[in-house]
XYZ file of C-alpha atoms in Angstrom:
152
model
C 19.265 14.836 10.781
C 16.091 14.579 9.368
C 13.322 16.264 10.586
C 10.910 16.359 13.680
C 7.584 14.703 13.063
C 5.279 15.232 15.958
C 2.018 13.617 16.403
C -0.675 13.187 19.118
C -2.026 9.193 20.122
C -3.862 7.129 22.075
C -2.960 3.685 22.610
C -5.211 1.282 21.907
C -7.663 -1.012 24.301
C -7.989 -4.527 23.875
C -10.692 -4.192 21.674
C -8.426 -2.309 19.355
C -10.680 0.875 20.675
C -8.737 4.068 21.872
C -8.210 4.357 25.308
C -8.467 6.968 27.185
C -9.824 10.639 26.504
C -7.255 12.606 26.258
C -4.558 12.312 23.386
C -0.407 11.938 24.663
C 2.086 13.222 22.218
C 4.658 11.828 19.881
C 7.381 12.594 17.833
C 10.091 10.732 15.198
C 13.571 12.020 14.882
C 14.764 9.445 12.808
C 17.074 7.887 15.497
C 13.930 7.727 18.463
C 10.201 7.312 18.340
C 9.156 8.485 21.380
C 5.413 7.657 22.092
C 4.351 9.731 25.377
C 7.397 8.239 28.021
C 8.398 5.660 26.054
C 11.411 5.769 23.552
C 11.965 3.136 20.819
C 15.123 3.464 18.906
C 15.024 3.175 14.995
C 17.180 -0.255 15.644
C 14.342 -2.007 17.240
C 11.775 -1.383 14.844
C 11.454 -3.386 12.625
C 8.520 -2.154 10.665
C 5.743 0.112 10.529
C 2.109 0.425 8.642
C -0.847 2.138 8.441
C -4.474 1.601 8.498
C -6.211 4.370 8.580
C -5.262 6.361 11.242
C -3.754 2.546 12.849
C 0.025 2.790 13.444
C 0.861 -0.578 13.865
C 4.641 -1.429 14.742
C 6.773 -4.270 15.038
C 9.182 -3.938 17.432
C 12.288 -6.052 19.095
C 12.374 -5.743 22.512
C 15.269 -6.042 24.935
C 15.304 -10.159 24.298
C 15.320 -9.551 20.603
C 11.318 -11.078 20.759
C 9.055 -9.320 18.584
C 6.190 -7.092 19.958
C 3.420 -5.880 18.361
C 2.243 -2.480 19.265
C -0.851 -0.361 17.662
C -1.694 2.786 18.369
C -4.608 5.312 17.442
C -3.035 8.394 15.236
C -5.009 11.461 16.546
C -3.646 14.785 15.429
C -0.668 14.142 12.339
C -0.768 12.146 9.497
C -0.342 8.804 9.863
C 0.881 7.863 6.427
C 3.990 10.272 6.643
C 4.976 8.894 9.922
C 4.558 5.110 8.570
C 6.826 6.644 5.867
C 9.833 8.302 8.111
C 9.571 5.141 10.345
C 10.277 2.699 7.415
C 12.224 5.014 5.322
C 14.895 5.653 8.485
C 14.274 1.595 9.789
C 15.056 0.380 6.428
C 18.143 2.459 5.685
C 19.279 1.395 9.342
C 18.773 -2.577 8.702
C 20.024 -2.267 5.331
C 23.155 -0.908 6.982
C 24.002 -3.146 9.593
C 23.438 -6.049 6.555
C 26.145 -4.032 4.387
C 28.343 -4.361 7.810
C 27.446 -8.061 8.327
C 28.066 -8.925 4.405
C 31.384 -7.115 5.293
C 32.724 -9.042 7.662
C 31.979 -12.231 6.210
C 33.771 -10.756 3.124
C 30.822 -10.657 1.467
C 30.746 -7.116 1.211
C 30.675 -7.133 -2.837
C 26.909 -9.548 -2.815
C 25.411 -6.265 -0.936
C 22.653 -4.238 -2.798
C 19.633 -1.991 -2.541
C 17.098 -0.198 -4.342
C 15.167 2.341 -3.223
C 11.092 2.227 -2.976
C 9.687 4.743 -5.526
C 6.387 4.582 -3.360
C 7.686 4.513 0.357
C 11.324 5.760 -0.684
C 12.681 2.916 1.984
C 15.257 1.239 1.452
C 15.008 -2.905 -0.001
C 17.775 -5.603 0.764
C 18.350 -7.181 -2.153
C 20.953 -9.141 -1.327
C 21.010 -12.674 -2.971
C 17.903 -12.346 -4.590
C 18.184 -12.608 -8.608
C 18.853 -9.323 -10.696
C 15.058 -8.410 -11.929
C 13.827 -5.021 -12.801
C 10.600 -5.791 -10.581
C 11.188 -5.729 -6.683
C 8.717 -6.443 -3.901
C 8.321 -3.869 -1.259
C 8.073 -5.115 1.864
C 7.335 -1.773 3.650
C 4.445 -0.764 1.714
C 3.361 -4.077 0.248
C 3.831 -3.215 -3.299
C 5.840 -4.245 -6.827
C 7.722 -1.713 -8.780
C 9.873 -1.786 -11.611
C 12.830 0.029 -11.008
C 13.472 3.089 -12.908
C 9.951 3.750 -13.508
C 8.240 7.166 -12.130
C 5.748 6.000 -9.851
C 1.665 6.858 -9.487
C 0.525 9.798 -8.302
C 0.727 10.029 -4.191
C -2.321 8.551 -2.654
């Protein structure tokens, strides 16, 4: 299990303003983000980034339609939650692929690599063998192998 990463949040008006005055509290376990009352499980999300101290998440709801949900990051870091979102999300999706490729005996077209920036995980199934991969979590282009820049 990975560890707890707890956070304090406000959600956001629609103004993209934080509500509110007081701060609720969060946490990510890897398997849950639980924002105040509300639990979303790893399998739902389907990304997450940050803009400044902007968490903003897209999420499947019960009916498999996306939702978009911000929130204001008020006491954590909202960088290293982006990252243990995607990182866990990623590994999850990339999974359930590997068991999908599987049972279309496909299983042998499955691959990932690894983010050297994010450290989530990229599906690059069918895409052509290239030493350069595109990042959707973070938005970025590395070449595999390669020691990437200093953190940020």
């Amino acid at each position: 299990m990975s560890e707890l990463v707890r956070f304090k949040f406000k959600h956001l008006n629609e103004n993209g303003d934080e509500a509110g005055f007081f701060s609720k509290k969060g946490s990510f376990d890897s398997q849950i983000l639980r924002l105040d009352d509300t639990e979303i499980p790893v399998v739902a999300i389907l990304q997450a980034q940050k803009q400044v101290n902007r968490l903003l998440l897209s999420v499947l709801d019960q009916d498999a339609e996306l939702v978009l949900l911000a929130v204001a990051i008020t006491s954590g870091h909202a960088r290293a939650l982006s990252v243990a979102i995607n990182k866990a999300t990623s590994a999850r999706w990339s999974e359930m692929r590997r068991e999908q490729l599987a049972q279309e005996g496909r299983a042998d077209a499955f691959r990932t690599a690894e983010c050297p920036y994010c450290l989530s995980t990229i599906d690059l199934t069918d895409r052509r063998e290239s030493p350069q991969v595109f990042c959707p979590y973070c938005d970025t282009i590395c070449t595999l192998g390669a020691d990437p820049p200093p953190d940020e």
